[in-house]
Short mmCIF file of C-alpha atoms and ligand atoms in Angstrom, two decimals:
data_model
loop_
_atom_site.label_atom_id
_atom_site.label_comp_id
_atom_site.label_asym_id
_atom_site.label_seq_id
_atom_site.Cartn_x
_atom_site.Cartn_y
_atom_site.Cartn_z
CA MET A 1 -127.50 64.96 -26.74
CA THR A 2 -129.61 63.07 -24.21
CA THR A 3 -133.40 63.02 -24.45
CA ALA A 4 -135.73 64.17 -21.69
CA ALA A 5 -136.54 60.53 -20.87
CA GLU A 6 -132.87 59.60 -20.58
CA ARG A 7 -132.27 62.49 -18.22
CA LEU A 8 -135.02 61.18 -15.93
CA ASP A 9 -133.81 57.63 -15.91
CA GLY A 10 -133.77 56.42 -12.31
CA PRO A 11 -135.59 54.25 -9.84
CA ALA A 12 -139.10 55.73 -10.41
CA GLN A 13 -141.96 53.26 -10.86
CA SER A 14 -143.33 54.77 -14.04
CA LEU A 15 -141.85 56.81 -16.91
CA TRP A 16 -143.87 58.22 -19.82
CA VAL A 17 -143.13 60.55 -22.69
CA SER A 18 -145.55 62.88 -24.49
CA PRO A 19 -144.60 65.02 -27.48
CA GLY A 20 -145.24 68.61 -28.46
CA ARG A 21 -146.91 69.14 -31.82
CA VAL A 22 -147.06 71.24 -34.91
CA ASN A 23 -150.25 71.58 -36.87
CA LEU A 24 -149.86 71.00 -40.58
CA ILE A 25 -153.17 72.74 -41.25
CA GLY A 26 -156.53 73.46 -39.53
CA GLU A 27 -156.03 76.45 -37.23
CA HIS A 28 -158.70 77.69 -34.83
CA THR A 29 -161.03 75.04 -36.18
CA ASP A 30 -160.92 72.69 -33.17
CA TYR A 31 -163.20 74.74 -30.90
CA ASN A 32 -165.57 75.11 -33.85
CA ASP A 33 -166.06 71.32 -33.94
CA GLY A 34 -164.00 71.26 -37.14
CA PHE A 35 -161.00 69.43 -38.58
CA VAL A 36 -157.28 69.55 -37.76
CA LEU A 37 -154.19 67.79 -39.08
CA PRO A 38 -151.35 67.98 -36.54
CA PHE A 39 -148.33 65.76 -36.18
CA ALA A 40 -146.21 65.03 -33.11
CA LEU A 41 -142.77 66.54 -32.76
CA PRO A 42 -139.66 64.57 -31.95
CA HIS A 43 -139.40 67.06 -29.04
CA ALA A 44 -141.16 65.64 -25.99
CA THR A 45 -141.75 65.94 -22.27
CA ALA A 46 -140.87 63.05 -19.98
CA VAL A 47 -142.48 62.52 -16.57
CA SER A 48 -141.41 59.91 -14.04
CA GLY A 49 -143.39 59.02 -10.96
CA SER A 50 -143.49 56.87 -7.85
CA ARG A 51 -146.34 56.45 -5.40
CA LEU A 52 -146.25 58.23 -2.06
CA PRO A 53 -148.04 56.73 0.96
CA GLU A 54 -150.02 59.94 1.59
CA ARG A 55 -152.24 61.89 -0.83
CA ARG A 56 -149.91 64.69 -1.83
CA TRP A 57 -147.93 65.42 -4.96
CA GLU A 58 -144.33 66.50 -5.08
CA VAL A 59 -143.22 67.68 -8.53
CA THR A 60 -139.70 68.60 -9.55
CA SER A 61 -138.92 70.44 -12.77
CA GLU A 62 -135.58 69.96 -14.40
CA GLN A 63 -136.11 73.26 -16.19
CA THR A 64 -136.54 75.49 -13.14
CA GLY A 65 -134.89 73.26 -10.55
CA GLU A 66 -137.97 73.87 -8.37
CA THR A 67 -139.97 71.34 -6.37
CA VAL A 68 -143.65 72.18 -5.85
CA THR A 69 -145.66 70.24 -3.29
CA PHE A 70 -149.46 70.33 -3.11
CA ASP A 71 -152.39 68.41 -1.72
CA LEU A 72 -156.09 68.36 -2.56
CA ARG A 73 -156.82 71.63 -0.72
CA ASP A 74 -154.27 73.71 -2.65
CA LYS A 75 -154.98 75.79 -5.73
CA VAL A 76 -151.68 75.62 -7.60
CA ASP A 77 -150.34 78.33 -9.95
CA GLY A 78 -147.50 78.49 -12.46
CA TRP A 79 -146.10 75.50 -14.37
CA ALA A 80 -147.17 73.04 -11.65
CA SER A 81 -150.81 74.07 -12.18
CA TYR A 82 -150.84 71.76 -15.23
CA VAL A 83 -149.91 68.87 -12.95
CA ALA A 84 -152.51 69.79 -10.31
CA ALA A 85 -155.05 70.24 -13.11
CA VAL A 86 -154.55 66.67 -14.27
CA VAL A 87 -154.88 65.33 -10.72
CA TRP A 88 -158.15 67.30 -10.47
CA ALA A 89 -159.52 66.14 -13.85
CA LEU A 90 -158.70 62.49 -13.17
CA ARG A 91 -160.44 62.67 -9.80
CA GLU A 92 -163.45 64.34 -11.45
CA ALA A 93 -163.52 61.33 -13.81
CA GLY A 94 -163.61 58.99 -10.82
CA VAL A 95 -159.98 57.90 -10.78
CA ASP A 96 -158.58 57.36 -7.29
CA VAL A 97 -155.28 59.19 -7.94
CA PRO A 98 -152.57 58.14 -5.52
CA GLY A 99 -150.13 60.64 -4.07
CA ALA A 100 -146.91 60.68 -6.07
CA ARG A 101 -143.41 62.05 -6.40
CA LEU A 102 -143.02 63.24 -9.99
CA ALA A 103 -140.11 64.58 -12.01
CA VAL A 104 -140.47 66.50 -15.26
CA ALA A 105 -137.93 67.06 -18.03
CA SER A 106 -138.75 68.54 -21.40
CA ASP A 107 -137.24 69.11 -24.82
CA VAL A 108 -140.31 71.02 -26.06
CA PRO A 109 -139.50 74.73 -26.37
CA PHE A 110 -141.69 76.77 -24.00
CA GLY A 111 -143.89 79.59 -25.19
CA ALA A 112 -143.28 78.82 -28.87
CA GLY A 113 -146.76 77.54 -29.64
CA LEU A 114 -145.56 73.93 -29.80
CA SER A 115 -147.86 72.66 -27.04
CA SER A 116 -145.42 72.24 -24.21
CA SER A 117 -148.38 72.45 -21.81
CA ALA A 118 -150.35 69.67 -23.51
CA ALA A 119 -147.21 67.51 -23.55
CA LEU A 120 -146.86 68.03 -19.79
CA GLU A 121 -150.54 67.30 -19.13
CA CYS A 122 -150.58 64.15 -21.23
CA ALA A 123 -147.38 62.70 -19.73
CA VAL A 124 -148.54 63.46 -16.18
CA MET A 125 -151.88 61.83 -16.94
CA ALA A 126 -150.20 58.70 -18.28
CA VAL A 127 -148.00 58.37 -15.18
CA LEU A 128 -150.84 58.97 -12.71
CA VAL A 129 -153.19 56.54 -14.47
CA ASP A 130 -150.40 53.99 -14.46
CA LEU A 131 -149.63 54.49 -10.74
CA ALA A 132 -153.38 54.30 -9.96
CA GLY A 133 -153.68 51.05 -11.92
CA ALA A 134 -156.82 52.63 -13.42
CA ASP A 135 -158.45 51.88 -16.74
CA VAL A 136 -158.71 55.18 -18.63
CA PRO A 137 -158.92 54.37 -22.34
CA THR A 138 -156.46 56.30 -24.52
CA ARG A 139 -159.32 57.74 -26.63
CA ASP A 140 -160.81 59.39 -23.50
CA ARG A 141 -157.60 61.03 -22.35
CA PRO A 142 -157.51 64.06 -24.68
CA ARG A 143 -160.91 65.27 -23.40
CA LEU A 144 -159.79 64.83 -19.80
CA ALA A 145 -156.55 66.73 -20.40
CA GLN A 146 -158.49 69.47 -22.21
CA ARG A 147 -160.85 69.71 -19.27
CA ALA A 148 -157.86 70.08 -16.95
CA GLU A 149 -156.59 72.99 -19.06
CA ASN A 150 -160.00 74.64 -19.56
CA GLU A 151 -161.42 74.34 -16.06
CA TYR A 152 -158.45 74.20 -13.71
CA VAL A 153 -155.81 76.25 -15.52
CA GLY A 154 -158.49 78.45 -17.07
CA ALA A 155 -157.29 78.51 -20.71
CA PRO A 156 -160.23 78.14 -23.15
CA THR A 157 -158.35 75.96 -25.66
CA GLY A 158 -159.77 73.33 -27.99
CA ILE A 159 -158.83 69.67 -28.06
CA MET A 160 -156.20 69.60 -30.79
CA ASP A 161 -153.05 69.77 -28.70
CA GLN A 162 -154.00 67.11 -26.18
CA ALA A 163 -155.31 64.84 -28.95
CA ALA A 164 -152.11 65.26 -30.94
CA SER A 165 -149.88 64.59 -27.96
CA THR A 166 -151.86 61.47 -27.06
CA LEU A 167 -152.85 59.96 -30.39
CA CYS A 168 -150.24 60.83 -33.03
CA ARG A 169 -148.27 58.09 -34.71
CA GLU A 170 -144.71 58.19 -36.05
CA GLY A 171 -144.54 58.93 -39.78
CA HIS A 172 -148.15 60.11 -39.88
CA ALA A 173 -150.27 63.22 -39.50
CA LEU A 174 -153.39 62.89 -37.37
CA PHE A 175 -156.62 63.78 -39.18
CA LEU A 176 -159.00 64.53 -36.32
CA ASP A 177 -162.68 65.39 -36.45
CA CYS A 178 -162.95 67.56 -33.34
CA ARG A 179 -166.69 66.88 -33.02
CA SER A 180 -166.81 63.08 -33.16
CA LEU A 181 -163.13 62.62 -32.25
CA ALA A 182 -162.89 60.17 -35.15
CA THR A 183 -159.28 59.88 -36.29
CA GLU A 184 -157.36 58.77 -39.33
CA GLN A 185 -153.60 58.30 -39.33
CA VAL A 186 -152.55 59.82 -42.66
CA PRO A 187 -149.11 58.68 -43.93
CA PHE A 188 -146.76 61.65 -44.11
CA ASP A 189 -143.45 60.35 -45.44
CA LEU A 190 -141.48 63.52 -46.03
CA ALA A 191 -138.15 61.81 -46.73
CA GLY A 192 -139.80 59.45 -49.24
CA ALA A 193 -141.00 62.51 -51.16
CA GLY A 194 -137.63 64.31 -50.94
CA LEU A 195 -139.15 66.96 -48.67
CA LYS A 196 -138.52 68.53 -45.30
CA ILE A 197 -140.58 70.58 -42.89
CA LEU A 198 -138.53 73.47 -41.59
CA VAL A 199 -139.80 75.06 -38.37
CA VAL A 200 -139.01 78.72 -37.76
CA ASP A 201 -139.61 79.76 -34.16
CA SER A 202 -140.27 83.46 -34.67
CA LYS A 203 -139.40 84.34 -31.05
CA ALA A 204 -142.04 87.06 -31.30
CA PRO A 205 -143.30 87.96 -27.82
CA HIS A 206 -146.76 86.49 -27.20
CA ALA A 207 -148.50 89.77 -26.32
CA HIS A 208 -152.24 89.61 -25.44
CA VAL A 209 -152.41 86.05 -26.69
CA ASP A 210 -154.89 84.81 -24.08
CA GLY A 211 -157.36 87.66 -24.53
CA GLU A 212 -157.18 87.54 -28.31
CA TYR A 213 -157.69 83.77 -28.36
CA ALA A 214 -160.76 84.06 -26.14
CA ALA A 215 -162.11 86.91 -28.30
CA ARG A 216 -161.79 84.82 -31.49
CA ARG A 217 -163.51 81.93 -29.83
CA ARG A 218 -166.34 84.14 -28.62
CA ALA A 219 -166.87 85.66 -32.08
CA CYS A 220 -167.20 82.17 -33.55
CA GLU A 221 -169.72 81.12 -30.93
CA GLU A 222 -171.75 84.29 -31.44
CA ALA A 223 -171.72 83.77 -35.20
CA ALA A 224 -172.87 80.16 -34.82
CA ALA A 225 -175.75 81.35 -32.60
CA ILE A 226 -176.82 83.98 -35.17
CA LEU A 227 -176.65 81.38 -37.95
CA GLY A 228 -178.65 78.89 -35.87
CA VAL A 229 -176.02 76.14 -36.01
CA THR A 230 -174.35 74.19 -33.20
CA ALA A 231 -170.88 75.25 -34.35
CA LEU A 232 -169.26 76.81 -37.43
CA ARG A 233 -168.38 73.28 -38.50
CA ASP A 234 -171.99 73.07 -39.64
CA VAL A 235 -171.37 75.68 -42.36
CA ASP A 236 -169.50 74.38 -45.42
CA VAL A 237 -167.94 76.34 -48.28
CA ASP A 238 -171.07 75.97 -50.43
CA GLY A 239 -173.15 77.48 -47.65
CA LEU A 240 -170.64 80.25 -46.93
CA PRO A 241 -172.11 83.03 -49.13
CA ASP A 242 -175.56 82.57 -47.54
CA ALA A 243 -174.07 82.49 -44.05
CA LEU A 244 -172.03 85.65 -44.65
CA ALA A 245 -175.12 87.43 -45.95
CA LYS A 246 -176.82 86.82 -42.60
CA LEU A 247 -174.03 88.49 -40.59
CA ASP A 248 -173.95 92.27 -40.23
CA ASP A 249 -170.58 92.63 -38.58
CA GLU A 250 -167.67 92.77 -41.03
CA THR A 251 -165.13 91.44 -38.51
CA MET A 252 -167.40 88.53 -37.66
CA ARG A 253 -167.82 87.76 -41.36
CA ARG A 254 -164.06 87.50 -41.77
CA ARG A 255 -163.73 85.21 -38.73
CA VAL A 256 -166.40 82.91 -40.14
CA ARG A 257 -164.82 82.89 -43.58
CA HIS A 258 -161.51 81.79 -42.08
CA VAL A 259 -163.02 78.91 -40.12
CA VAL A 260 -165.21 77.63 -42.97
CA THR A 261 -162.49 77.81 -45.62
CA GLU A 262 -159.89 76.39 -43.23
CA ASN A 263 -162.01 73.30 -42.60
CA GLN A 264 -162.18 72.78 -46.37
CA ARG A 265 -158.40 73.22 -46.66
CA VAL A 266 -157.90 70.46 -44.08
CA LEU A 267 -160.12 68.11 -46.08
CA ASP A 268 -158.26 69.03 -49.28
CA THR A 269 -154.89 68.48 -47.60
CA VAL A 270 -155.96 65.06 -46.36
CA ASP A 271 -156.99 64.21 -49.94
CA VAL A 272 -153.63 65.14 -51.42
CA LEU A 273 -151.72 63.29 -48.69
CA ARG A 274 -153.86 60.18 -49.20
CA ALA A 275 -152.96 60.40 -52.89
CA GLY A 276 -149.28 60.62 -51.94
CA ASP A 277 -148.89 64.10 -53.46
CA LEU A 278 -147.19 65.82 -50.53
CA ARG A 279 -146.05 68.84 -52.55
CA ALA A 280 -149.67 69.70 -53.28
CA ALA A 281 -150.14 70.44 -49.57
CA GLY A 282 -147.91 73.51 -50.04
CA PRO A 283 -150.40 75.90 -51.70
CA LEU A 284 -153.06 74.88 -49.15
CA MET A 285 -150.68 75.77 -46.32
CA THR A 286 -149.98 79.14 -47.88
CA ALA A 287 -153.69 79.83 -48.39
CA SER A 288 -154.22 78.93 -44.72
CA HIS A 289 -151.60 81.48 -43.73
CA GLU A 290 -153.22 84.21 -45.82
CA SER A 291 -156.55 83.43 -44.22
CA MET A 292 -155.05 83.66 -40.72
CA ARG A 293 -153.35 86.92 -41.64
CA ASP A 294 -156.22 88.67 -43.43
CA ASP A 295 -159.42 87.14 -42.05
CA TYR A 296 -158.58 85.81 -38.60
CA GLU A 297 -155.96 88.49 -37.94
CA ILE A 298 -153.73 86.43 -35.69
CA THR A 299 -150.33 86.80 -37.34
CA VAL A 300 -147.52 89.24 -36.51
CA PRO A 301 -144.78 90.78 -38.73
CA GLN A 302 -142.19 88.17 -37.73
CA VAL A 303 -144.30 85.19 -38.89
CA ASP A 304 -145.53 87.00 -42.01
CA THR A 305 -141.91 87.74 -42.90
CA ALA A 306 -140.84 84.12 -42.36
CA VAL A 307 -143.66 82.88 -44.61
CA ARG A 308 -143.03 85.42 -47.37
CA VAL A 309 -139.27 84.85 -47.43
CA ALA A 310 -139.64 81.05 -47.35
CA LEU A 311 -141.96 81.21 -50.36
CA GLU A 312 -139.64 83.59 -52.22
CA HIS A 313 -136.81 81.10 -51.72
CA GLY A 314 -138.52 78.03 -53.07
CA ALA A 315 -140.77 76.65 -50.28
CA HIS A 316 -143.79 74.78 -51.67
CA GLY A 317 -145.92 76.33 -48.95
CA ALA A 318 -145.56 77.99 -45.56
CA ARG A 319 -147.83 78.96 -42.71
CA MET A 320 -147.92 79.91 -39.06
CA THR A 321 -148.85 76.98 -36.81
CA GLY A 322 -150.65 77.13 -33.45
CA GLY A 323 -152.72 79.76 -31.69
CA GLY A 324 -151.01 82.79 -33.23
CA PHE A 325 -149.60 86.20 -32.23
CA GLY A 326 -146.10 84.80 -32.60
CA GLY A 327 -145.00 81.20 -32.33
CA CYS A 328 -143.73 79.10 -35.20
CA VAL A 329 -143.91 78.92 -38.97
CA LEU A 330 -143.77 75.67 -40.94
CA ALA A 331 -142.23 75.69 -44.40
CA LEU A 332 -142.58 72.71 -46.74
CA VAL A 333 -139.30 72.63 -48.66
CA ASP A 334 -137.34 70.36 -50.97
CA GLU A 335 -134.59 68.55 -49.09
CA GLU A 336 -131.88 70.30 -51.10
CA GLY A 337 -133.53 73.72 -50.79
CA CYS A 338 -133.86 73.72 -46.99
CA ASP A 339 -130.56 75.47 -46.19
CA ALA A 340 -131.28 78.31 -48.61
CA VAL A 341 -134.68 78.96 -47.03
CA GLU A 342 -133.22 78.85 -43.53
CA THR A 343 -130.45 81.30 -44.44
CA ALA A 344 -132.82 83.68 -46.21
CA VAL A 345 -135.21 83.76 -43.24
CA ARG A 346 -132.36 84.47 -40.82
CA GLU A 347 -131.09 87.28 -43.02
CA ALA A 348 -134.56 88.80 -43.33
CA PHE A 349 -135.01 88.73 -39.55
CA ALA A 350 -131.66 90.46 -39.08
CA ALA A 351 -132.48 93.07 -41.75
CA ASN A 352 -135.79 93.84 -40.01
CA GLY A 353 -134.20 94.07 -36.57
CA PHE A 354 -136.19 91.06 -35.25
CA THR A 355 -134.82 88.76 -32.54
CA PRO A 356 -132.92 85.95 -34.35
CA PRO A 357 -135.27 82.98 -34.92
CA ASP A 358 -134.63 79.37 -33.96
CA THR A 359 -134.85 77.02 -36.91
CA PHE A 360 -135.02 73.24 -36.97
CA VAL A 361 -136.25 70.40 -39.18
CA VAL A 362 -138.96 68.07 -37.86
CA THR A 363 -140.36 64.67 -38.76
CA PRO A 364 -143.61 63.18 -37.38
CA GLY A 365 -142.86 61.39 -34.11
CA PRO A 366 -144.93 59.11 -31.87
CA GLY A 367 -147.68 60.14 -29.46
CA THR A 368 -147.56 59.35 -25.72
CA TYR A 369 -145.64 56.18 -24.88
CA ARG A 370 -144.25 54.37 -21.90
CA VAL A 371 -140.52 54.00 -21.49
CA SER A 372 -139.79 50.53 -20.18
CA ARG A 373 -136.67 49.84 -18.21
C1 GLA B 401 -153.92 76.57 -29.45
C2 GLA B 401 -155.01 75.79 -28.76
C3 GLA B 401 -155.63 74.75 -29.70
C4 GLA B 401 -156.04 75.37 -31.02
C5 GLA B 401 -154.91 76.23 -31.59
C6 GLA B 401 -155.33 76.99 -32.82
O1 GLA B 401 -152.84 75.72 -29.76
O2 GLA B 401 -154.49 75.12 -27.63
O3 GLA B 401 -156.73 74.13 -29.06
O4 GLA B 401 -157.22 76.13 -30.88
O5 GLA B 401 -154.42 77.16 -30.65
O6 GLA B 401 -155.61 76.13 -33.87
#
């Protein structure tokens, strides 16, 4: 099978690849200034580009076969809005973005919570910066891509996906402090430990996902204001009982408990990975799932079923990854036990009358890179 980059191979001046991501642990912590631990997928989006003499952008998608053309006066909708958003954010940052002809091809599944939009933003940004000959340091790019998504596209996401797509390193998980943007590349050698990560794309329809995401974010911000802290990151597990005692609303208390305990689970996971004990990440993943299910209330029957069945069939841990209300589950499994888990999950989906899931094994791939020809 050819990769997205191979399919775009041609005379374009610049060709860059940005991956989708899964998050090992640390969900809905990024917009609370907390901690996350994603890794890049082998599945990536490739964007090629050549300068145009005039300031307009012509973008072709391999996926839809469409070409969308826009200039600075247009407000673009649909998939091309992510491209226009990056043009806008780069210009806001003072980059003189040249007009360009761009082509997009992607191997990141759409709508599965694997950050296909961040992959598109980050690859487009890399190509446009390259064509502009501008100096935009890699460490500044996630914030710019996030701004594109928040302010132009209008999705109130945190910084995890853009940071993962930009900064991840092959064979590692990215420990990111979403307040300082300090990073640590944590070795994550699954094969060396005789393990696999099985991804189950639940195929559950993403109903109400935007509104629910915004509501969770708002509840966290309101709770932080009541507690008199900048963000929920400023509450740690020792301070949790006191914080909960100050909140009257039971739903808000559960949201806060998820975020505070989830931050601790990220720190604990980083500790066990640093110590080379990858299996010990399993129970932390499972605890994270239970917290998302019971306290943050962002799971759906399909993902709960995948997690339960994976655990019943020998997974060391399993959890939903990404924003929630569908999307994917990660199961940490022994190499030799992977097929049994996969089969059991498929059978359980069939028995429950769910749409058949997609399943695949992933290893940590590289963040954004240039393809030289
Ligand atoms: C989506 C958002 C991220 C993050 C996750 C939940 O993927 O884009 O910023 O908030 O949900 O952890």
